[in-house]
mmCIF file of C-alpha atoms and ligand atoms in Angstrom:
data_model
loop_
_atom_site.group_PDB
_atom_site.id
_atom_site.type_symbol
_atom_site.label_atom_id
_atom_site.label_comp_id
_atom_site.label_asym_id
_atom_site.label_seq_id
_atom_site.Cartn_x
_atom_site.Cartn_y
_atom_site.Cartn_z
ATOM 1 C CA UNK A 997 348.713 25.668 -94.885
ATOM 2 C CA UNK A 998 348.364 24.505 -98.619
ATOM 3 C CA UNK A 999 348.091 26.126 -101.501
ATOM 4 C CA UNK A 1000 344.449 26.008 -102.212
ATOM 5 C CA UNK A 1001 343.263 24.465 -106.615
ATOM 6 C CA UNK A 1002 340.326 26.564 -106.945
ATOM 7 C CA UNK A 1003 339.404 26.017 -110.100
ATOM 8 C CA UNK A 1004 337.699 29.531 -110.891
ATOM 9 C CA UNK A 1005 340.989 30.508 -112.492
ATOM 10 C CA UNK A 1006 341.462 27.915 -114.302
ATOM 11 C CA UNK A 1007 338.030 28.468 -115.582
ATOM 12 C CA UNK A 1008 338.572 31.657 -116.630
ATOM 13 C CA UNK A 1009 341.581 30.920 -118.731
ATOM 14 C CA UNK A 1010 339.412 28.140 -120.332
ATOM 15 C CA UNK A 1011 336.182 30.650 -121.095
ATOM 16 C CA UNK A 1012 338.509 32.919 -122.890
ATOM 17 C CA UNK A 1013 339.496 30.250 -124.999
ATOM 18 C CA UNK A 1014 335.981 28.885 -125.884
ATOM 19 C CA UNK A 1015 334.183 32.503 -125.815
ATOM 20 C CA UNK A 1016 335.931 33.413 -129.480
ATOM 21 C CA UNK A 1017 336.063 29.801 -130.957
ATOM 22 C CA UNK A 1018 331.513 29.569 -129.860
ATOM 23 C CA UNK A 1019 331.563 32.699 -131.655
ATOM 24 C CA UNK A 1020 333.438 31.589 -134.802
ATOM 25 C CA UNK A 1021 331.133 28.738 -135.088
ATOM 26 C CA UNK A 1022 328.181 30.641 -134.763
ATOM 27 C CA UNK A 1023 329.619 33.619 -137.798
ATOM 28 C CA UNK A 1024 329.528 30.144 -140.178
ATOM 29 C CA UNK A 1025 326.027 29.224 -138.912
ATOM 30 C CA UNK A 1026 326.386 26.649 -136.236
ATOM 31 C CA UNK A 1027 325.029 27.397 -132.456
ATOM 32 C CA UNK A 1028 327.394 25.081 -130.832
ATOM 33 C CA UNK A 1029 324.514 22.785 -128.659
ATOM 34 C CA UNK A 1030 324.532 20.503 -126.130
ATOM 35 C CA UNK A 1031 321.646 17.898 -125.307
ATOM 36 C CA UNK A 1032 321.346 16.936 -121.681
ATOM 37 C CA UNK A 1033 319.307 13.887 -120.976
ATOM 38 C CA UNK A 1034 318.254 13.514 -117.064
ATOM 39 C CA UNK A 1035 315.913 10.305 -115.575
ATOM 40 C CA UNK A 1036 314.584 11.633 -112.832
ATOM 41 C CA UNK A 1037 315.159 14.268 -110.167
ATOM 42 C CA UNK A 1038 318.076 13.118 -108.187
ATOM 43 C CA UNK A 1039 319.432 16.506 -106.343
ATOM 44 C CA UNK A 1040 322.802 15.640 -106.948
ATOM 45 C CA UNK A 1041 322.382 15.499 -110.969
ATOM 46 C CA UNK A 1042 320.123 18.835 -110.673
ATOM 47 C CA UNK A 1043 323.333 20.051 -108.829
ATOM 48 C CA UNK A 1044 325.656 19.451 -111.651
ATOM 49 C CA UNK A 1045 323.419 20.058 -114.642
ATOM 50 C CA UNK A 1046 322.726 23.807 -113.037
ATOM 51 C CA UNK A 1047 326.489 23.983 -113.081
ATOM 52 C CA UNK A 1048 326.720 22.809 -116.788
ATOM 53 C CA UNK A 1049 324.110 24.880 -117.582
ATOM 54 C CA UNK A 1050 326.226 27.802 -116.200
ATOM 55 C CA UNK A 1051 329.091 26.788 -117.562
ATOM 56 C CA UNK A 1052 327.555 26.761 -121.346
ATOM 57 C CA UNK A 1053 326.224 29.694 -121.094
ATOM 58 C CA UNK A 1054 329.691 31.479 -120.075
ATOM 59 C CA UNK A 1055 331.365 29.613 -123.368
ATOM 60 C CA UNK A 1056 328.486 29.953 -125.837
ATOM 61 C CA UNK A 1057 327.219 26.835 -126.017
ATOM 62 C CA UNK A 1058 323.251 26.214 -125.941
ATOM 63 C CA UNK A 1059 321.627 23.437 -124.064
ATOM 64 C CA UNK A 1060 318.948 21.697 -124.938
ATOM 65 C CA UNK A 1061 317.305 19.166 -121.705
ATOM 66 C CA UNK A 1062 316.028 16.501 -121.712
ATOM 67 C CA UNK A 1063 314.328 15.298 -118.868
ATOM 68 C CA UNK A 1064 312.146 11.656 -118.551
ATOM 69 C CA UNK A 1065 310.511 10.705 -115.021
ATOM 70 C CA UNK A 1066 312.262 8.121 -112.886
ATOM 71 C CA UNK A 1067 310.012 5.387 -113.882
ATOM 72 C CA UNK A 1068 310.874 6.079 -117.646
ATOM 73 C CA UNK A 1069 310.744 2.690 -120.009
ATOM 74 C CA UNK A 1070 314.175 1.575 -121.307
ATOM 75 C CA UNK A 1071 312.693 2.130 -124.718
ATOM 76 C CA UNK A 1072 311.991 5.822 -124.005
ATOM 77 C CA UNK A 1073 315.378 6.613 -122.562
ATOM 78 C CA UNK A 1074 316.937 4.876 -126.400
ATOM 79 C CA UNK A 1075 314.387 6.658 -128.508
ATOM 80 C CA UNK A 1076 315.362 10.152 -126.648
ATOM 81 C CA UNK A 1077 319.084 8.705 -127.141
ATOM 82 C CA UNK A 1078 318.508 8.130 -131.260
ATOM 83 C CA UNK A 1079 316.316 11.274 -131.903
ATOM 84 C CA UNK A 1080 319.916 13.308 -130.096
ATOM 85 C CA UNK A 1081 322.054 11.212 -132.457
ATOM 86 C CA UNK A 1082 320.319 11.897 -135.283
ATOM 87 C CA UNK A 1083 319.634 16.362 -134.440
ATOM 88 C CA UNK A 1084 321.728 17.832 -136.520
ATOM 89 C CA UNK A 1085 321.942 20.852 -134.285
ATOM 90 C CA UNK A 1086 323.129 18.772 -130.732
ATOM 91 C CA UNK A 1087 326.892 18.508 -130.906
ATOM 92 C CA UNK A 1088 327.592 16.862 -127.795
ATOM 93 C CA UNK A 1089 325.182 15.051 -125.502
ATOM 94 C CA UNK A 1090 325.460 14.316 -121.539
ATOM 95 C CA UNK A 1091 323.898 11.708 -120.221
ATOM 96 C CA UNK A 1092 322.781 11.571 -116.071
ATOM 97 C CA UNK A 1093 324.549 8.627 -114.622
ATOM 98 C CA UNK A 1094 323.767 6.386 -112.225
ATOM 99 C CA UNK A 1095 320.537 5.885 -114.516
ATOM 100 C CA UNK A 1096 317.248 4.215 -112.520
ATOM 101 C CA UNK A 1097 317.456 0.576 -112.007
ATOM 102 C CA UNK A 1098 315.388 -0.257 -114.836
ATOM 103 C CA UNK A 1099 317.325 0.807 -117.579
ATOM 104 C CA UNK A 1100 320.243 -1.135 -118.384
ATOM 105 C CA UNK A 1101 323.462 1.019 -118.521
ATOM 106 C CA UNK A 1102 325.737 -0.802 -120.981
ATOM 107 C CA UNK A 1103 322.750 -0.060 -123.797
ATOM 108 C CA UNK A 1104 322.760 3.303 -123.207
ATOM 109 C CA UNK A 1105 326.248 3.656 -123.637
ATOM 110 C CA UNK A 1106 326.407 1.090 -126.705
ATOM 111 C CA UNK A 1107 323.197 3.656 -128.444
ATOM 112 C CA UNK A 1108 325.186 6.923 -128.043
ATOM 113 C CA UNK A 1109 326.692 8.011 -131.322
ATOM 114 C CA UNK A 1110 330.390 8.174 -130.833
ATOM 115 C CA UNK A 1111 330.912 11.827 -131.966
ATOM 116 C CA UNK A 1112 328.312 13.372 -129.624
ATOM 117 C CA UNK A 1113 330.027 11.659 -126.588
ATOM 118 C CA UNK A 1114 331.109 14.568 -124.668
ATOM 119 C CA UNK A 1115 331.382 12.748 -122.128
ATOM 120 C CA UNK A 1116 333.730 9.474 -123.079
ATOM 121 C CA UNK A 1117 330.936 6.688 -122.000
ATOM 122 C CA UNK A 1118 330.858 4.820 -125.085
ATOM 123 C CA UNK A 1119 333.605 2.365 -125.379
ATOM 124 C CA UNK A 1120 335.035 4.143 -128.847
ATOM 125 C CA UNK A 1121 335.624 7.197 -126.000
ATOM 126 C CA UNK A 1122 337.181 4.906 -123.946
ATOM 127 C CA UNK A 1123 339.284 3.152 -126.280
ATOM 128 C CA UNK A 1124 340.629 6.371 -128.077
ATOM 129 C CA UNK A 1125 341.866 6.731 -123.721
ATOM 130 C CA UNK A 1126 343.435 3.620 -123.468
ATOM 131 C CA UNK A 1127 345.271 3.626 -126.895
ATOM 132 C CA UNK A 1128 346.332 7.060 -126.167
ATOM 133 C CA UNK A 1129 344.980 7.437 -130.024
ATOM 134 C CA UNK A 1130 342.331 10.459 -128.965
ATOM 135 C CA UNK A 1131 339.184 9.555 -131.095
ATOM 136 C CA UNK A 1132 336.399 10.635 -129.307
ATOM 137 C CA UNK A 1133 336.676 12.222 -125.616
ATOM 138 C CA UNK A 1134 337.690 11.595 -122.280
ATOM 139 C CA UNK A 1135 335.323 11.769 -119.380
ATOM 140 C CA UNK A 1136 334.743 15.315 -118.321
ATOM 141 C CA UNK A 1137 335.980 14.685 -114.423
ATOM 142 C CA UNK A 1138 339.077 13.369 -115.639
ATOM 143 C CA UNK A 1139 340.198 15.855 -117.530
ATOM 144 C CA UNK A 1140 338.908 18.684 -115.960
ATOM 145 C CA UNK A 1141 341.665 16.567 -112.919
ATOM 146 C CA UNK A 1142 344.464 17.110 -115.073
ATOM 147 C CA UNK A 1143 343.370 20.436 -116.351
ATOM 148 C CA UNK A 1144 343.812 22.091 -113.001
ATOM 149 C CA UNK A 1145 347.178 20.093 -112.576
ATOM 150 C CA UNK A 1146 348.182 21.675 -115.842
ATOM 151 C CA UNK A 1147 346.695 25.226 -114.735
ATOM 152 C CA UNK A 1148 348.866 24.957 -111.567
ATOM 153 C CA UNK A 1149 351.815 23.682 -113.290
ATOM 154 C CA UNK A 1150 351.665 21.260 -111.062
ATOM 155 C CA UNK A 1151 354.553 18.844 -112.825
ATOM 156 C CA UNK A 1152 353.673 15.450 -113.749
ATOM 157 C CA UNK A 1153 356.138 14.304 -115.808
ATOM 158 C CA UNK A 1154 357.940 11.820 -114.263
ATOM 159 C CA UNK A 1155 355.968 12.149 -110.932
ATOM 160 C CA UNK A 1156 354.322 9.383 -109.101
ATOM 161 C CA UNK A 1157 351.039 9.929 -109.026
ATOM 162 C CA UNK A 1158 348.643 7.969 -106.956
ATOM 163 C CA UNK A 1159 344.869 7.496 -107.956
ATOM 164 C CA UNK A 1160 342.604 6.043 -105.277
ATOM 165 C CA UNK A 1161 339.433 4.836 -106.910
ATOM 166 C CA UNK A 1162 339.403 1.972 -110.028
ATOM 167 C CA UNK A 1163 335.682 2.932 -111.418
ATOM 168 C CA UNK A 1164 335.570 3.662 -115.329
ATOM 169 C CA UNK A 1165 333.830 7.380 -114.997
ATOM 170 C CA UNK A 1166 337.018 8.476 -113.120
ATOM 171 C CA UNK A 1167 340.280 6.233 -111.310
ATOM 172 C CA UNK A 1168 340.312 4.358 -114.908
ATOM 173 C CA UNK A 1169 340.553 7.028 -117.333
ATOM 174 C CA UNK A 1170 342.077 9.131 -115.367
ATOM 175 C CA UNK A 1171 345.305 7.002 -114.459
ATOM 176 C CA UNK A 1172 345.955 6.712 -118.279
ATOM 177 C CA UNK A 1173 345.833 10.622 -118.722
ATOM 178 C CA UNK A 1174 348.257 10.908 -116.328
ATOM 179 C CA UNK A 1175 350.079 8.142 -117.859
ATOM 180 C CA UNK A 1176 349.985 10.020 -120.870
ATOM 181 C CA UNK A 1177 351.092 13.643 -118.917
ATOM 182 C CA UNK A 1178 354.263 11.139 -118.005
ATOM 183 C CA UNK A 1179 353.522 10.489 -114.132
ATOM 184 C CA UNK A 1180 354.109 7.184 -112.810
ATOM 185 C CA UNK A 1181 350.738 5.924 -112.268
ATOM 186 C CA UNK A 1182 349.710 3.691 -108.635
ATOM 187 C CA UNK A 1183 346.154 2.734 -108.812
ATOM 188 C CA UNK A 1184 344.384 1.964 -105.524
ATOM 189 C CA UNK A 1185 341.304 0.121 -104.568
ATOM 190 C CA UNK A 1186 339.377 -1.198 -101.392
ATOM 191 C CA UNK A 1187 341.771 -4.409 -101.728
ATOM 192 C CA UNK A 1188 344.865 -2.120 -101.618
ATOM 193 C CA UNK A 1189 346.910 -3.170 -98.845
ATOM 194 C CA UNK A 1190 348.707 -0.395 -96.482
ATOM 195 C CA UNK A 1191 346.697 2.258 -98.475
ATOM 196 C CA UNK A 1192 347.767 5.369 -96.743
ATOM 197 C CA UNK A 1193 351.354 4.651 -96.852
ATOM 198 C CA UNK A 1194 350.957 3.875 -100.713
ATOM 199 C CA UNK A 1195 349.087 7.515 -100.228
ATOM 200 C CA UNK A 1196 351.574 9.160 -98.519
ATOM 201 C CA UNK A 1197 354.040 8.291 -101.501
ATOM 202 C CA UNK A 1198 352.477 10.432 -103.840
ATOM 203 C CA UNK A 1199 353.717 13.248 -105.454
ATOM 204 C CA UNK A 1200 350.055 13.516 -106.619
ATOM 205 C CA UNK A 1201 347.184 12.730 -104.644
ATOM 206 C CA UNK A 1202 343.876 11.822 -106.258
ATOM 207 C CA UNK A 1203 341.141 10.892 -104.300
ATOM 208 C CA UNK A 1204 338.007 9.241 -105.620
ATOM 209 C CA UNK A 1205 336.884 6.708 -103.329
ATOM 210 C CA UNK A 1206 333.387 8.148 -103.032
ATOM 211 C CA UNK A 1207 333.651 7.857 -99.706
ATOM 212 C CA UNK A 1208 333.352 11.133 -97.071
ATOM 213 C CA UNK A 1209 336.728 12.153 -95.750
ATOM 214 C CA UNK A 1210 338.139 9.036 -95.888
ATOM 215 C CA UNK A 1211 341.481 10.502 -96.811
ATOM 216 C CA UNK A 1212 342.804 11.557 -93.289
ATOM 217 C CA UNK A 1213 346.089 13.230 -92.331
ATOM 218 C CA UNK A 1214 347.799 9.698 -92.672
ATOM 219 C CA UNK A 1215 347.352 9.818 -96.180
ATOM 220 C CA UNK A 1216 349.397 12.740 -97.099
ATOM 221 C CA UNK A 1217 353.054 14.245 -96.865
ATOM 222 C CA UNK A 1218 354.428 17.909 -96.689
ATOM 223 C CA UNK A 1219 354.771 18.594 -100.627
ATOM 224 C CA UNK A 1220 351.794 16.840 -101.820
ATOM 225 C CA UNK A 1221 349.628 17.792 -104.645
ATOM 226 C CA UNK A 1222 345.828 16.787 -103.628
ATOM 227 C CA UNK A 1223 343.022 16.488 -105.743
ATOM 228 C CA UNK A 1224 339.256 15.807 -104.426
ATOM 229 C CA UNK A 1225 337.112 14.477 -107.024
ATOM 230 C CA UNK A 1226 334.431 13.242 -104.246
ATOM 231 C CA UNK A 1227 331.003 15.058 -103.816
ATOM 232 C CA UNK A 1228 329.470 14.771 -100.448
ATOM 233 C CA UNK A 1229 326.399 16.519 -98.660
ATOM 234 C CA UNK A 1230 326.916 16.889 -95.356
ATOM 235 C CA UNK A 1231 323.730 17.162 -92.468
ATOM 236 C CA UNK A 1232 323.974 20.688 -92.560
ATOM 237 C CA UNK A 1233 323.435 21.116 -96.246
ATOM 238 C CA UNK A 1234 326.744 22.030 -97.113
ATOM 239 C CA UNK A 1235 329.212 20.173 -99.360
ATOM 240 C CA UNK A 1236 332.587 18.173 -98.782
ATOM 241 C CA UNK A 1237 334.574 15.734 -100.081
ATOM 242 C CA UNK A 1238 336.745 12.200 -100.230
ATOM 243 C CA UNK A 1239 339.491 14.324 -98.487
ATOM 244 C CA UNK A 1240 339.401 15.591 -94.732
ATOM 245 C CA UNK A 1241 340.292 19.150 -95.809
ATOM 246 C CA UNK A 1242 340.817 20.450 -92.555
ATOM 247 C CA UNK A 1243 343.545 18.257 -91.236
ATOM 248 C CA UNK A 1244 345.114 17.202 -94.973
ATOM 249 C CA UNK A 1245 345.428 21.139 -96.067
ATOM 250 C CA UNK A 1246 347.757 21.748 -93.007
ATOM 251 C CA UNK A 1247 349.988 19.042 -93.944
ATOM 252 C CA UNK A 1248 350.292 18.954 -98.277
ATOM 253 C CA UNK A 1249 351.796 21.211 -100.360
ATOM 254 C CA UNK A 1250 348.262 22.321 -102.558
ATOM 255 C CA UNK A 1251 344.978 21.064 -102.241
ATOM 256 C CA UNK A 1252 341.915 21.450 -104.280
ATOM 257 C CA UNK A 1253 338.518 23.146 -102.407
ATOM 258 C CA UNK A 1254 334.909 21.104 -102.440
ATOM 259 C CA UNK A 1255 332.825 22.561 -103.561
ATOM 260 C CA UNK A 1256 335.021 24.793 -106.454
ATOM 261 C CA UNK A 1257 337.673 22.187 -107.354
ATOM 262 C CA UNK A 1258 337.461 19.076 -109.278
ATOM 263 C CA UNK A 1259 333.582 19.254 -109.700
ATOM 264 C CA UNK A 1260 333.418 23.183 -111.121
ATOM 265 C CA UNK A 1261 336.402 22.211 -113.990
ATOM 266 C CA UNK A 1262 334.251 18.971 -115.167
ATOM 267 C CA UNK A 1263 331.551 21.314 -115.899
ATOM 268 C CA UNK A 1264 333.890 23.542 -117.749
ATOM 269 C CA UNK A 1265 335.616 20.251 -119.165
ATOM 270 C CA UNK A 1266 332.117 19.579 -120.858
ATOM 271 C CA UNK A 1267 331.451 23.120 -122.423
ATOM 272 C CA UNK A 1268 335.034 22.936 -123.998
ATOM 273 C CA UNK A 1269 334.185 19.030 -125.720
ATOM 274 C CA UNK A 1270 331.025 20.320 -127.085
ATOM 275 C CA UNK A 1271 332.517 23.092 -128.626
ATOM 276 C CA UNK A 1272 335.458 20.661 -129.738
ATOM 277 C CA UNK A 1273 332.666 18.081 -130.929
ATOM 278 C CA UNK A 1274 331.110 20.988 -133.160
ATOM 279 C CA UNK A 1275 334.504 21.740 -134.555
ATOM 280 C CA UNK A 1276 334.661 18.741 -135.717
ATOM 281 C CA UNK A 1277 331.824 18.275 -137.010
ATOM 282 C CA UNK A 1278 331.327 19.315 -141.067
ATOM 283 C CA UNK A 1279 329.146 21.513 -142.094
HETATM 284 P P1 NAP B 1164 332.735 4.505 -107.508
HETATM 285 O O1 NAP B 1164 332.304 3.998 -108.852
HETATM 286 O O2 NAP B 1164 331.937 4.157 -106.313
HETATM 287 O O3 NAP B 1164 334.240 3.992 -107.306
HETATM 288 C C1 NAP B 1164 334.876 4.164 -106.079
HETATM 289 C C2 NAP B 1164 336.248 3.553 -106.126
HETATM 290 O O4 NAP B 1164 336.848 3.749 -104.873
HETATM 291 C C3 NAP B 1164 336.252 2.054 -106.405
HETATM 292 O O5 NAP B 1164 337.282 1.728 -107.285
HETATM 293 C C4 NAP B 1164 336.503 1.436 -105.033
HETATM 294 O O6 NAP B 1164 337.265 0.258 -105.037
HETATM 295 C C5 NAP B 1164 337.312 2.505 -104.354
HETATM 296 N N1 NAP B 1164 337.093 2.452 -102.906
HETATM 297 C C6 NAP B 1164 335.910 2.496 -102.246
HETATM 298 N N2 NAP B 1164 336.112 2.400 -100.926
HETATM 299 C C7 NAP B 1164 337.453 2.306 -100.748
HETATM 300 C C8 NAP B 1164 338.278 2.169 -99.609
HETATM 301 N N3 NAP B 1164 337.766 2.134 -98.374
HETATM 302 N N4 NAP B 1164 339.602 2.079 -99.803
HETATM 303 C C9 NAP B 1164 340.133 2.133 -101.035
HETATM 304 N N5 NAP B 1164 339.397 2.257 -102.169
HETATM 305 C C10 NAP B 1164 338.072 2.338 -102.007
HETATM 306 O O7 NAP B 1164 332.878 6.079 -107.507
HETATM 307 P P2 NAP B 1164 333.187 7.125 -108.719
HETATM 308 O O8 NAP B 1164 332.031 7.188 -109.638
HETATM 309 O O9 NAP B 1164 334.544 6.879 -109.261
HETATM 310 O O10 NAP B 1164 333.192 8.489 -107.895
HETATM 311 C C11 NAP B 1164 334.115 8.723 -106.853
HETATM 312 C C12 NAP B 1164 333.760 10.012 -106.159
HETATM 313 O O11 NAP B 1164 333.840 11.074 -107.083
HETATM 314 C C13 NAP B 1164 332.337 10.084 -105.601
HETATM 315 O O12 NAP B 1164 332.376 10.837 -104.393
HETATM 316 C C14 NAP B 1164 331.555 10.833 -106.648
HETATM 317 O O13 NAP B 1164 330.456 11.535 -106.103
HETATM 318 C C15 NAP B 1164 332.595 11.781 -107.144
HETATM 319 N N6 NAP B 1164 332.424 12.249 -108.519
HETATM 320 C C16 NAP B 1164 332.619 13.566 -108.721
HETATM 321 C C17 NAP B 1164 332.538 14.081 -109.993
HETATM 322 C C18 NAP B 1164 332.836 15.525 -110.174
HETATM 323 O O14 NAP B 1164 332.428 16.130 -111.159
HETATM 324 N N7 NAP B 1164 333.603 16.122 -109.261
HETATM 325 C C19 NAP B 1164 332.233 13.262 -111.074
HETATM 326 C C20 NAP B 1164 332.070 11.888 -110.847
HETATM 327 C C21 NAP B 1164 332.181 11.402 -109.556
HETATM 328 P P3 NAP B 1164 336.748 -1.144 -105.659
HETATM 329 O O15 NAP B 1164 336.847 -0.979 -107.145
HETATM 330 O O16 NAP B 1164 337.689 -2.134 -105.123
HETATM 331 O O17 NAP B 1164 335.333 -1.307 -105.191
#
């Protein structure tokens, strides 16, 4: 049986980091405040912002919502966008992705002001990734990835490390932190040929496919590090994710729970950037 990456732990650790430094910035005036804009009421957004919410809470940080109707102009979701760039007292803002078909994503990510992206959509995030030059922030799944590698001591350095998913929130960014923690980085895609034997080469695992247990015994090897970045609701209610947990934890060496893995360290992820985006910040 493998070792199981809850991520509570991990959490923990990273609360009683952010805990003092919230309080520090609130003893020279500034409530370290995040603004959360949702379109719409998609359950699996309400999921995570409850989390976030949570997550704040336990590290200090205020949020502030935001919340437009589904059919919401393009205009209105910019002109909520500029009034958060321009607050004074929002350090970081989230933005709900996939957005409603009428509202063009690129603009939303080109209106965001650099230093509030918590959240690394705008391409300065992305490029400060890429460069390995750190302006601005990663993506919060991403990180909140390697954070629980880190917590684990999980090495990387040197490691091959396999990353099944190309899309920019998550395979992207996250291959070139792991570049950057020294693995040797394999990115696969739905043209990948012989993808579970690629798989089954990995030191680390990292599945985000976005598709339901696609990663199957085949996948893995005795040893194995697994990470399940995918978010799934089953008929029942109940939540799973890329990875068939029940056959791939009897066969790798550590594998990381949905739900209380991948998804409960982004939320963490995003407490610790806005607190990092107020520290930086001058006031
Ligand atoms: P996405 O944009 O749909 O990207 C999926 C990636 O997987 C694509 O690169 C795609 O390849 C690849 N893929 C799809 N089917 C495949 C197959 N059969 N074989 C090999 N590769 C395949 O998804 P995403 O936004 O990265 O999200 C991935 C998963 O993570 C989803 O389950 C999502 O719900 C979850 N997620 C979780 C969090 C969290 O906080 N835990 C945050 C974000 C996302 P192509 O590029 O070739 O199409």
């Amino acid at each position: 049986m493998a070792d199981l990456l809850k991520a509570i732990p991990a959490v923990k650790g990273m609360m009683a980091d952010l805990k003092p430094r919230s309080e520090s910035l609130l003893r020279q005036g500034v409530q370290p405040t995040l603004g959360i804009l949702r379109v719409g009421e998609r359950e699996d957004d309400l999921s995570y912002e409850r989390g976030a919410v949570k997550r704040c809470e336990q590290a200090g940080v205020q949020v502030e919502k935001i919340i437009l109707p589904s059919d919401a102009a393009q205009e209105a979701v910019l002109a909520e966008i500029e009034r958060l760039n321009q607050d004074k007292r929002i350090h970081g803002v989230l933005i709900f992705r996939p957005l409603p078909p009428q509202i063009d994503d690129a603009a939303v990510c080109r209106a965001l002001a650099p230093e509030k992206d918590v959240d690394g959509i705008t391409s300065q995030s992305m490029a400060g990734i890429f460069s390995g030059t750190h302006t601005g922030f990663p993506p919060c799944t991403p990180q909140g990835c390697v954070e629980l590698l880190r917590h684990y001591h999980i090495p990387m350095k040197g490691k091959r490390a396999v990353v099944l998913g190309r899309s920019l929130v998550v395979g992207k960014p996250l291959s070139m932190l792991l570049l950057e923690e020294n693995a040797t980085v394999t990115i696969c895609h739905s043209r990948t040929e012989n993808l579970a034997q690629v798989c089954r080469e990995a030191d680390i695992l990292i599945a985000a496919v976005g598709k339901r247990e696609m990663v199957t015994a085949d996948f893995v090897r005795p040893g194995q590090a697994v990470i399940d970045v995918g978010i799934h609701v089953k008929e029942d209610g109940s939540l799973c994710g890329d990875v068939d947990f029940e056959a791939v934890k009897e066969i790798a060496g550590a594998i990381s729970p949905v739900p209380g893995g991948a998804g409960t360290m982004t939320a963490a992820v995003l407490a610790k950037h806005t607190i990092e985006a107020a520290e930086r910040m001058e006031f």
